[in-house]
CSV table of C-alpha atoms in Angstrom, one decimal:
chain,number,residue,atom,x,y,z
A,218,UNK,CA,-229.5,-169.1,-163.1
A,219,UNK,CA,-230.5,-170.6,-159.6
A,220,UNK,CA,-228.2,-169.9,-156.9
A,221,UNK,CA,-226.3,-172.5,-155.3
A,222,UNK,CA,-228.4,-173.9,-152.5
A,223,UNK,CA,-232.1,-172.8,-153.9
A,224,UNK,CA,-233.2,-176.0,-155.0
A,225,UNK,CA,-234.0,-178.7,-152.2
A,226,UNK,CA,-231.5,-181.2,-154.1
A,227,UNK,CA,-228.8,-179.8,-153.5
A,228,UNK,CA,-229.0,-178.7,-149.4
A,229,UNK,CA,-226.6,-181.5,-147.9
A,230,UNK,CA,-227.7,-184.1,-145.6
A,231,UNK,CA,-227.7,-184.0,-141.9
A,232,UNK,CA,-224.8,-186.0,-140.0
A,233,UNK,CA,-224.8,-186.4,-136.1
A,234,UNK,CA,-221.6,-186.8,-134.7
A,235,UNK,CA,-219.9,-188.7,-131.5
A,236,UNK,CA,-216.9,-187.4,-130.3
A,237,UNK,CA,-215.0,-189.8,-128.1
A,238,UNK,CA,-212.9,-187.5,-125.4
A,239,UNK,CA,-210.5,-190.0,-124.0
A,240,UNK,CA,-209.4,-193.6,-124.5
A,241,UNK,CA,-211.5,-195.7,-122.6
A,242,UNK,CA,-214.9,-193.1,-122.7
A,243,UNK,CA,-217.5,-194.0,-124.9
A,244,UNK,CA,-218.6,-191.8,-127.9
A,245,UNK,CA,-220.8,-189.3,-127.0
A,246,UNK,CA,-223.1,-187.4,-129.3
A,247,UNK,CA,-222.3,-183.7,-129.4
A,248,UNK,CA,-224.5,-182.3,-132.1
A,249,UNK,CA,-225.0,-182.6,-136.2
A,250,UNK,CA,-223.7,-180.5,-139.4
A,251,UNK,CA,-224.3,-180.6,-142.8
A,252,UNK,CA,-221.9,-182.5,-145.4
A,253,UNK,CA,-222.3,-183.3,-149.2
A,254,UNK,CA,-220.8,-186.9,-148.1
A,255,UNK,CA,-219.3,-188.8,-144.8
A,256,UNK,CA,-215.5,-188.2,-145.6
A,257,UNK,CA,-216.5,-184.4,-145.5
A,258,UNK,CA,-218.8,-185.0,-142.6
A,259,UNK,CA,-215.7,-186.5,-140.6
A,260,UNK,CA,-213.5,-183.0,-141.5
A,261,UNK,CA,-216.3,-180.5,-140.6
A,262,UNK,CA,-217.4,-182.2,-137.6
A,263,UNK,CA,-213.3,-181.9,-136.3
A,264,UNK,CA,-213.6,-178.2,-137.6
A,265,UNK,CA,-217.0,-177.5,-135.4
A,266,UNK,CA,-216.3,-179.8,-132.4
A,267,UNK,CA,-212.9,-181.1,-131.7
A,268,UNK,CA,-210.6,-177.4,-132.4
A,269,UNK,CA,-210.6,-176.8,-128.5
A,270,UNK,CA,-208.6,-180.6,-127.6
A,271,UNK,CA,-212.1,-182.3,-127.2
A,272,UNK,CA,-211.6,-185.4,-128.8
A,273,UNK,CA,-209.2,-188.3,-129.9
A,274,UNK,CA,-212.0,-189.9,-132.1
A,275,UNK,CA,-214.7,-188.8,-134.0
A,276,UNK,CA,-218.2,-191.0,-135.3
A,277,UNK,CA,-220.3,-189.6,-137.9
A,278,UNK,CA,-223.3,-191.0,-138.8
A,279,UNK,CA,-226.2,-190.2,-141.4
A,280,UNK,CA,-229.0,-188.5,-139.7
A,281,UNK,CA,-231.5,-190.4,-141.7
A,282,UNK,CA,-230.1,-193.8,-140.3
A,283,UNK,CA,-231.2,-193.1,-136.5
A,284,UNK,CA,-234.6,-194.0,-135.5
A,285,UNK,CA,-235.5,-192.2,-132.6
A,286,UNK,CA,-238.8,-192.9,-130.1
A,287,UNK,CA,-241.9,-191.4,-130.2
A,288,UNK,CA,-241.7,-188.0,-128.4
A,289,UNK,CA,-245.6,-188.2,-128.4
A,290,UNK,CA,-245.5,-191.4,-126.4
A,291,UNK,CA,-243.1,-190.3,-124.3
A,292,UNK,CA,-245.1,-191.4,-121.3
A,293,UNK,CA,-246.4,-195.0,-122.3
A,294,UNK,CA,-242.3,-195.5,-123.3
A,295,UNK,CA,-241.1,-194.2,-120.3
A,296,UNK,CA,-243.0,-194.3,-117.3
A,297,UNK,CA,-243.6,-197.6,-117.0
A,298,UNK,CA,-240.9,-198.0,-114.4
A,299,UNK,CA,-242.1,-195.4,-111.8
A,300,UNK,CA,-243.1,-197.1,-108.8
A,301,UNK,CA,-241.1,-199.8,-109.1
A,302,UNK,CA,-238.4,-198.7,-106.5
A,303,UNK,CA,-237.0,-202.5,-106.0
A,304,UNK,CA,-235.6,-202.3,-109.4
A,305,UNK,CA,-233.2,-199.9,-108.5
A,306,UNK,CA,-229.9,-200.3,-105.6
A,307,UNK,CA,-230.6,-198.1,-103.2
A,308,UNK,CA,-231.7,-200.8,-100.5
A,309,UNK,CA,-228.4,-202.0,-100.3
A,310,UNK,CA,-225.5,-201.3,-98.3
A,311,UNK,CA,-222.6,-200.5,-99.7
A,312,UNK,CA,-219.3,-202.7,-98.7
A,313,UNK,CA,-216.5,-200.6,-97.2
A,314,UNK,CA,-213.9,-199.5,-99.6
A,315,UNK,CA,-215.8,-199.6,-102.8
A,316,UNK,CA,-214.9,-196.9,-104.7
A,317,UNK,CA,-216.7,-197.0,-108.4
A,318,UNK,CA,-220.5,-198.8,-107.6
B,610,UNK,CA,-203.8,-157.7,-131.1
B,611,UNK,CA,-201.9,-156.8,-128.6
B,612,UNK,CA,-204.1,-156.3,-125.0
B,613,UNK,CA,-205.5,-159.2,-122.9
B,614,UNK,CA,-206.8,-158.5,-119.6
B,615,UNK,CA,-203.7,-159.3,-117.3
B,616,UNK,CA,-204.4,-162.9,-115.9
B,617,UNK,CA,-205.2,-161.1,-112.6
B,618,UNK,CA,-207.9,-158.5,-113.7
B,619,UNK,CA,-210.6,-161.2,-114.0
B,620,UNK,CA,-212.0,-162.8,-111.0
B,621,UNK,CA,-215.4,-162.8,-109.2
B,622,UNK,CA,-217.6,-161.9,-112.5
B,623,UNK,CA,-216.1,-164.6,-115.0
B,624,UNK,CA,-218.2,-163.9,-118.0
B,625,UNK,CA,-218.1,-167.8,-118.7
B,626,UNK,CA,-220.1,-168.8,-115.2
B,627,UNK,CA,-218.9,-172.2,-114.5
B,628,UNK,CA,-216.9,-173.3,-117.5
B,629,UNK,CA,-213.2,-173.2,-116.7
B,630,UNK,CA,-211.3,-171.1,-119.1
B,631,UNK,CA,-207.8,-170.9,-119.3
B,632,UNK,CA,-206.6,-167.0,-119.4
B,633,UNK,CA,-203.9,-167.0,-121.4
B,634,UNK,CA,-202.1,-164.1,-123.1
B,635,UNK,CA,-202.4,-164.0,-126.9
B,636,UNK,CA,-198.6,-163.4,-127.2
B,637,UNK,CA,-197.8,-166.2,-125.0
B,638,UNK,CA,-198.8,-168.5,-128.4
B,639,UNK,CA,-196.3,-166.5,-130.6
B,640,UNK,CA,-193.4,-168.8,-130.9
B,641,UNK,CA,-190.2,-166.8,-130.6
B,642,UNK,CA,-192.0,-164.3,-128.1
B,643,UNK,CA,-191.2,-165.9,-124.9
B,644,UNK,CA,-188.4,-165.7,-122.5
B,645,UNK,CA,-185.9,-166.6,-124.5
B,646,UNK,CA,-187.0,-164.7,-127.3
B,647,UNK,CA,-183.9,-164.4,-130.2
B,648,UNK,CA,-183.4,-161.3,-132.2
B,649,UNK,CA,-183.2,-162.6,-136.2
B,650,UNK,CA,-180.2,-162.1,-138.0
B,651,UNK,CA,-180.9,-159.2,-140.8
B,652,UNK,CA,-180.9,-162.1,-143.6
B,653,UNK,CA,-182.9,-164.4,-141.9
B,654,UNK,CA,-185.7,-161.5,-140.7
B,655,UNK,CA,-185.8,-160.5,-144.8
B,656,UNK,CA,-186.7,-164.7,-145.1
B,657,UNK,CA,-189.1,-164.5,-141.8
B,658,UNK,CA,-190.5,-161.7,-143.6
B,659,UNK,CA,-191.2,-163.1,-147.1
B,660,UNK,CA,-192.9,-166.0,-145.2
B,661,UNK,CA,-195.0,-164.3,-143.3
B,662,UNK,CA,-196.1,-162.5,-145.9
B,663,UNK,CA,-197.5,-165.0,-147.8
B,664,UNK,CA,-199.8,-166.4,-144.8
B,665,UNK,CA,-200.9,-162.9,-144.1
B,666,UNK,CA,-202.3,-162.6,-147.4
B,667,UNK,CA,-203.5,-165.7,-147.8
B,668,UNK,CA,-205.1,-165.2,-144.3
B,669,UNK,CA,-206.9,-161.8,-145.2
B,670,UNK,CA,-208.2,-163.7,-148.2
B,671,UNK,CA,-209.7,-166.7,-147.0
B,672,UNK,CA,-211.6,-164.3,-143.9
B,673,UNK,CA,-213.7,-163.1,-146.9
B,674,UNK,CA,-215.3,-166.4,-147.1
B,675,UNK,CA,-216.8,-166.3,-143.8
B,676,UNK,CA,-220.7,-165.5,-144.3
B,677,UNK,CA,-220.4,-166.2,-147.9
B,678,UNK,CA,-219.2,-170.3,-148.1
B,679,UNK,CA,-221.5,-172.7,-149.6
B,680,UNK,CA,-222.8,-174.2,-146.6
B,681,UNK,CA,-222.0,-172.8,-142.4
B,682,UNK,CA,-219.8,-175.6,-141.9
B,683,UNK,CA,-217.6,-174.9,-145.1
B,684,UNK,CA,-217.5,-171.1,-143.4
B,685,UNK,CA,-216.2,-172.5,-140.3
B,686,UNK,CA,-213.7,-174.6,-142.5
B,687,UNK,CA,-212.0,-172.1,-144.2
B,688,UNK,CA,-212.2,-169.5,-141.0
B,689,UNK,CA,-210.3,-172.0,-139.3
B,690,UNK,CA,-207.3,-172.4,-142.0
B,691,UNK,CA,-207.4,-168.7,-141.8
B,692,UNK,CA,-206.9,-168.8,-138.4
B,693,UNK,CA,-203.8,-170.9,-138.7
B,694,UNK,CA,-202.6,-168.7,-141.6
B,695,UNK,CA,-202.5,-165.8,-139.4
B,696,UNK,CA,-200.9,-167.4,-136.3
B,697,UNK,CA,-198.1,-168.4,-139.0
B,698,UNK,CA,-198.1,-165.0,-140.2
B,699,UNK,CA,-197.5,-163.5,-136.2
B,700,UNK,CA,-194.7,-165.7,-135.2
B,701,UNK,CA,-192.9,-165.2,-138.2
B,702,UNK,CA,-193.9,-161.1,-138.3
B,703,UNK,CA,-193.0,-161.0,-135.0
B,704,UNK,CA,-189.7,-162.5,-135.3
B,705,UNK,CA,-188.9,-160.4,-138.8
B,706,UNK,CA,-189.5,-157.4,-136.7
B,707,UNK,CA,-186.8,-158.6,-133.9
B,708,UNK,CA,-184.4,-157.2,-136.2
B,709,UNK,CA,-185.4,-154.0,-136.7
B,710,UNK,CA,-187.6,-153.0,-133.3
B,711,UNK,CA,-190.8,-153.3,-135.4
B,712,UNK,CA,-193.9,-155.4,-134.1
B,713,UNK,CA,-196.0,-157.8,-135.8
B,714,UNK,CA,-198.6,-154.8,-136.1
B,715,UNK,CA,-195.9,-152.5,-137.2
B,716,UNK,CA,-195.2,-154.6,-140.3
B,717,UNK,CA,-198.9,-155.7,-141.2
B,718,UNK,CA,-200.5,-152.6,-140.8
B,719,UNK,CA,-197.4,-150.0,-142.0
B,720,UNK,CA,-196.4,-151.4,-144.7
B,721,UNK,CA,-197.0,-150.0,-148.2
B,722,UNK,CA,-197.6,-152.3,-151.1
B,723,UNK,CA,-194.0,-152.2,-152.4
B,724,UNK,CA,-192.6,-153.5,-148.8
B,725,UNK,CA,-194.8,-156.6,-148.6
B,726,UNK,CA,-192.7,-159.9,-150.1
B,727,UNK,CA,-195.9,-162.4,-150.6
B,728,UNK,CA,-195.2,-164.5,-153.5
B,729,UNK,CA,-198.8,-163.3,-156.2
B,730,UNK,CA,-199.8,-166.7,-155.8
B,731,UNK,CA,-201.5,-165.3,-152.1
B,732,UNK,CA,-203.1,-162.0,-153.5
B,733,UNK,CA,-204.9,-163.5,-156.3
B,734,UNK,CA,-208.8,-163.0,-156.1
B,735,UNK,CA,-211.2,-165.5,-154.3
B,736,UNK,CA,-213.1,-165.8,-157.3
B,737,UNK,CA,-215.6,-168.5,-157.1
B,738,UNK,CA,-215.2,-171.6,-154.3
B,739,UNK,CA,-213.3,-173.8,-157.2
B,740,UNK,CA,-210.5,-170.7,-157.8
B,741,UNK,CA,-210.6,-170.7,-153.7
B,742,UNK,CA,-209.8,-174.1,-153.4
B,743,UNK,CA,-207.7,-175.0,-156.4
B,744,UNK,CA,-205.6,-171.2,-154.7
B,745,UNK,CA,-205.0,-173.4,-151.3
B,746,UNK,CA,-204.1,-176.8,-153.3
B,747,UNK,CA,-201.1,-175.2,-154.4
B,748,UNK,CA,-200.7,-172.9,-151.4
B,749,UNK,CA,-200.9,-175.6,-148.9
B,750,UNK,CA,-199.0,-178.4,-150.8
B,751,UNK,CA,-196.2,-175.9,-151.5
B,752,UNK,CA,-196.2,-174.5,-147.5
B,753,UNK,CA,-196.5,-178.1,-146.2
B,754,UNK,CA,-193.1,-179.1,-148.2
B,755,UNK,CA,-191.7,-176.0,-147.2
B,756,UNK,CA,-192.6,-176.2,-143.6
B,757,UNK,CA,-191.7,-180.1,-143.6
B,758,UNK,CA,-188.0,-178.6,-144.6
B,759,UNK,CA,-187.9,-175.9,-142.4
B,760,UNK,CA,-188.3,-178.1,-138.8
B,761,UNK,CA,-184.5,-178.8,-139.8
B,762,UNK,CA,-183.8,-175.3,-139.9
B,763,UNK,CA,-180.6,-174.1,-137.9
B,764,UNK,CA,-182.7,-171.2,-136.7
B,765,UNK,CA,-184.0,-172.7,-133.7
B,766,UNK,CA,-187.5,-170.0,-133.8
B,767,UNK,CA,-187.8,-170.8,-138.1
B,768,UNK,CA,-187.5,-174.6,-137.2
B,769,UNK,CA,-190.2,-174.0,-134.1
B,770,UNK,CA,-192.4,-172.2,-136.2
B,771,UNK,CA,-192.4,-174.5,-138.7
B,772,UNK,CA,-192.7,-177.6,-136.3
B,773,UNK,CA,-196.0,-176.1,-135.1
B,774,UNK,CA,-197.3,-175.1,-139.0
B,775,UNK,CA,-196.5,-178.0,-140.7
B,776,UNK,CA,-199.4,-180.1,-138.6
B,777,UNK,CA,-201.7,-177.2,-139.5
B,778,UNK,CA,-201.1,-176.9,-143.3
B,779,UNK,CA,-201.1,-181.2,-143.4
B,780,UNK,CA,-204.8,-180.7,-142.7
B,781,UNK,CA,-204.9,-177.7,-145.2
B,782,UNK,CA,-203.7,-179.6,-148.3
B,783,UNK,CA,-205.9,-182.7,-146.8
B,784,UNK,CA,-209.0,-180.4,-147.0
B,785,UNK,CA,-208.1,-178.5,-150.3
B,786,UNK,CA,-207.7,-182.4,-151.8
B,787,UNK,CA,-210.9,-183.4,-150.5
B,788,UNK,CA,-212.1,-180.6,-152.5
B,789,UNK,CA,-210.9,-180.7,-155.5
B,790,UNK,CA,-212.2,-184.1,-156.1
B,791,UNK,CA,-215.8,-183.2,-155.4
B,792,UNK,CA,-215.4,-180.4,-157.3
B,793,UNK,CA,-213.5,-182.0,-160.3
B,794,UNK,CA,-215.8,-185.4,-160.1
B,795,UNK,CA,-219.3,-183.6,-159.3
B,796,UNK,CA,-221.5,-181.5,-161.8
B,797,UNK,CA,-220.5,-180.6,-165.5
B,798,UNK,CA,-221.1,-177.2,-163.7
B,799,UNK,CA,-218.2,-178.2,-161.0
B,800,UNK,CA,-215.9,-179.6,-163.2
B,801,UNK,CA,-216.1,-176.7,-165.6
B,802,UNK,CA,-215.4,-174.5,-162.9
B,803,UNK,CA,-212.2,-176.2,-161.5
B,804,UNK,CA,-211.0,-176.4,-165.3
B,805,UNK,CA,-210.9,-173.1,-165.6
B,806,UNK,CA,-209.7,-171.8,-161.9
B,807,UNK,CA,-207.0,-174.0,-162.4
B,808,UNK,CA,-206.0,-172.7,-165.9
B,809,UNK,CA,-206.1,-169.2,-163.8
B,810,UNK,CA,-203.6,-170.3,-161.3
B,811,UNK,CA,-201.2,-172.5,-162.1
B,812,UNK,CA,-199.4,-169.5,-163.6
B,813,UNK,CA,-198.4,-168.9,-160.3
B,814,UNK,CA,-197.0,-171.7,-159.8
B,815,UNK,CA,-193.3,-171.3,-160.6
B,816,UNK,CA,-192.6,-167.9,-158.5
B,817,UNK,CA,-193.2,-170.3,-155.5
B,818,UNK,CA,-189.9,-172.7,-156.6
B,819,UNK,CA,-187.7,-169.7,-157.9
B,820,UNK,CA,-184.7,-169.5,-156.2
B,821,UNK,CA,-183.6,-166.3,-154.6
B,822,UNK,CA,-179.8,-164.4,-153.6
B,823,UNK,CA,-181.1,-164.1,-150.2
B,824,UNK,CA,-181.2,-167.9,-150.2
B,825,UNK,CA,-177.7,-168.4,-151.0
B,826,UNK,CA,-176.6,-166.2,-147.7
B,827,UNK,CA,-178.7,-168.3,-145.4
B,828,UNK,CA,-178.2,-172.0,-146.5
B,829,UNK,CA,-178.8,-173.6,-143.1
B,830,UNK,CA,-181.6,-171.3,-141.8
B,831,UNK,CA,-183.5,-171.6,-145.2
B,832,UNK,CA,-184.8,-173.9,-147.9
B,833,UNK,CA,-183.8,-173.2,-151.7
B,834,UNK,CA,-187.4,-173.2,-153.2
B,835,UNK,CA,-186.4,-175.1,-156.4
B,836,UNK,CA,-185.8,-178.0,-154.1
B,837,UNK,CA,-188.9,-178.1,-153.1
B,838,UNK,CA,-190.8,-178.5,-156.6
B,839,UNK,CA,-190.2,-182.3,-156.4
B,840,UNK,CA,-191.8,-183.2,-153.4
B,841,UNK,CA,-195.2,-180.6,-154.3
B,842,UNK,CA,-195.0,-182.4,-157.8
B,843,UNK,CA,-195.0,-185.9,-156.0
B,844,UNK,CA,-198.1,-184.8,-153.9
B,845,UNK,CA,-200.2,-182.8,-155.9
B,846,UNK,CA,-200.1,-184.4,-159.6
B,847,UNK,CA,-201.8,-187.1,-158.3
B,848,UNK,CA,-204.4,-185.4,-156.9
B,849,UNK,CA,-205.1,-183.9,-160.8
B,850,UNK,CA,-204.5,-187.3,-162.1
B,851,UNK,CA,-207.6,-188.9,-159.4
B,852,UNK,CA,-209.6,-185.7,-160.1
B,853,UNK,CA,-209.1,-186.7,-164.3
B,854,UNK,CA,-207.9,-183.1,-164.5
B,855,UNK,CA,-204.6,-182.3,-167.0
B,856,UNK,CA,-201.9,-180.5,-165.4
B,857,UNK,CA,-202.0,-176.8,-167.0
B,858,UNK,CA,-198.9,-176.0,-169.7
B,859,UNK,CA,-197.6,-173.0,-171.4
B,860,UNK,CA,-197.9,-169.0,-169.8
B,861,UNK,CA,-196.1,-168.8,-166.3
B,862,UNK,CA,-196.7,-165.4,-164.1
B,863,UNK,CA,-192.8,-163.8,-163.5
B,864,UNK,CA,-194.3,-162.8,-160.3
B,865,UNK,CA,-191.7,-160.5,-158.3
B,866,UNK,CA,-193.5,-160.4,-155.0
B,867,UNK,CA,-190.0,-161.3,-153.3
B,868,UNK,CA,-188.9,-158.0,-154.8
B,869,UNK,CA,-191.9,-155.9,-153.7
B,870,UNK,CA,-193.1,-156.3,-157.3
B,871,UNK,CA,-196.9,-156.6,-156.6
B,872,UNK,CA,-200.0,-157.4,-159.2
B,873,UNK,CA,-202.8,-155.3,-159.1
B,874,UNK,CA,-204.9,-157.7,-156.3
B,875,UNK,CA,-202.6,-156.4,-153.3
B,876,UNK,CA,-203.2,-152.9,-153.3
B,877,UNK,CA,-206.8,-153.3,-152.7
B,878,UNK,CA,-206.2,-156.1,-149.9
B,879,UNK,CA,-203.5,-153.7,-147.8
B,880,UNK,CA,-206.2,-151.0,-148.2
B,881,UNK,CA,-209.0,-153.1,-146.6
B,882,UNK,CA,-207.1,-155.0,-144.4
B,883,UNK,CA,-204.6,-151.4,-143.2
B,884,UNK,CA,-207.7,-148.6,-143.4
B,885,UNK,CA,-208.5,-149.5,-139.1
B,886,UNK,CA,-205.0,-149.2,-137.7
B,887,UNK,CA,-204.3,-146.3,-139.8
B,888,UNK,CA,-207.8,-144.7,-139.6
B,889,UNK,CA,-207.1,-144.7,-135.7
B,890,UNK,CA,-203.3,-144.9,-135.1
B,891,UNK,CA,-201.9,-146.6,-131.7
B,892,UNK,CA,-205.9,-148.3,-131.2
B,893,UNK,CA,-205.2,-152.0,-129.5
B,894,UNK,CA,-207.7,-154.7,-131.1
């Protein structure tokens, strides 16, 4: 008899989970587990990530669904924007009492 | 159990580098343990007692699991409801000792089997996952009614205690549910298997809704188990209904564990769980 977890089939799928931490913050991703389904996925990921007070929301998403760049062309995706210094703020002065630029 | 380094002894080389971490003194999270601590009424400790019991056990039982779960994050799962087992099973140790001068240890670790009062429902084996989780389905849907009662307790520390398990053993019977319907609904091989853990335990059943003398004497601090039959009834038959599973008839356990009346699946737990602090008597942990 096979034991549970030998054959390929049965080894549940990946999920990658966002934990929001407050109201107001965005969903952040804080790492992946392994669930037979998403209802499951949502319980382990507040068992693995959330037991310290962490979070007020949790996202789970099917590991299979994210399509990720190329780590290969990392450079022709990327770098593209090095030497071009005028598309960033930092020629500007910043007007007295603004706090959150 | 019972040393922390004082709040004071750790300064320049914080093992955790730069990650704030609250120092915080283990008995500081036993409810009853703090300033105002209360000693229990003789009656009410013998109730304190029984309940703590029951999530001792349980606890002991469901720490097996961890390395041998299905999958890591079922491991972590189960740990976890283990975890809030046993921080049931301190407060209420803790506050069934008040009566007596006994500690939390004394009364987990120096007990014999006769003296524990955990319903057999607790002791019985892990078997295989499905027996695991049909065992917490009844566990937790009975402790949740129980606990739900219990916030009303005139005891102020039995109604803390329960205010802070009742969230705890809500995500318990949620889990155990979840569960059971995979189980139940998956494989011919899963559904066989639930068929028949439940047929093992719904014999214990019943003990958990017999009513006790010691009840009677503490009407206000306690809850008279038969009363809470309805409400586990209303909660879990539906989950056997969903999960197309029949609700055992016929052979019901007479149990005893409220007597000290034990199957033979405790003696071997008390010996595992008992052989360190009596192996090396006064050690700290």
């Amino acid at each position: 008899m096979p034991t549970p977890g030998d054959s390929a089939a049965e080894v549940w799928p990946l999920w990658e989970v966002f934990i929001r931490a407050n109201r107001g913050l965005s969903h952040v991703h804080v790492g992946s587990l392994h669930a037979p389904d998403a209802a499951m996925a949502v319980r382990n990921a507040r068992d693995l990530y959330t037991r310290r007070g962490e979070g007020v929301s949790i996202w789970v998403v099917p590991a299979a669904m994210v399509t990720t760049s190329d780590p290969d062309a990392k450079g022709a995706f990327f770098e593209s924007s090095a030497g071009k210094n005028y598309r960033h703020a930092s020629y500007y002065t910043k007007s007295e009492g603004v706090k959150h630029l | 159990m019972t040393t922390e380094p004082a709040p004071d002894t750790v300064t320049a080389a914080d093992p955790h580098g730069d990650v704030a971490v609250d120092r915080r003194e283990l008995s500081a999270e036993l409810i009853g343990a703090a300033g105002d601590a209360t000693t229990a009424a003789p009656d009410v400790a013998e109730y304190a007692l029984w309940l703590g019991d029951d999530s001792l056990i349980l606890a002991q039982q469901l720490g097996r699991w961890i390395s041998y779960a299905p999958e890591l994050e079922e491991d972590v799962a189960l740990g976890n409801i283990a975890l809030d087992l046993l921080g049931h099973a301190r407060s209420l140790l803790h506050y069934a000792g008040s009566a007596s001068g006994r500690s939390e240890d004394d009364l987990a670790y120096w007990r014999g089997e006769s003296e524990f009062r955990s319903a057999w429902l607790f002791e019985q084996p892990n078997g295989d996952f499905a027996h695991t989780i049909v065992r917490q389905l009844i566990a937790a849907h009975y402790l949740f009614e129980l606990y739900s009662r219990l916030t009303a307790s005139a005891d102020r520390t039995v109604a803390a205690i329960a205010a802070k398990a009742v969230k705890e053993v809500d995500y318990h019977r949620d889990h155990a549910d979840q569960w059971l319907l995979r189980l139940a609904l998956g494989t011919d091989e899963s559904r066989a298997r639930v068929t028949v853990a439940l047929a093992d335990l719904w014999p214990y059943v019943d003990e958990l809704f017999h009513d006790e003398p010691l009840i009677d004497r503490i009407p206000d601090v306690a809850v008279q188990p038969s009363a809470l039959r309805w409400g586990f009834d209303q909660a879990v038959l539906p989950v056997l209904a969903e999960a197309e599973l029949e609700q055992p008839r016929g052979f019901s356990s007479s149990g005893g564990g409220r007597r000290g009346v034990h199957s033979e699946y405790l003696g071997p737990i008390l010996a595992e769980m008992q052989v360190l602090a009596r192996e090396h008597p006064g050690a700290s942990w």
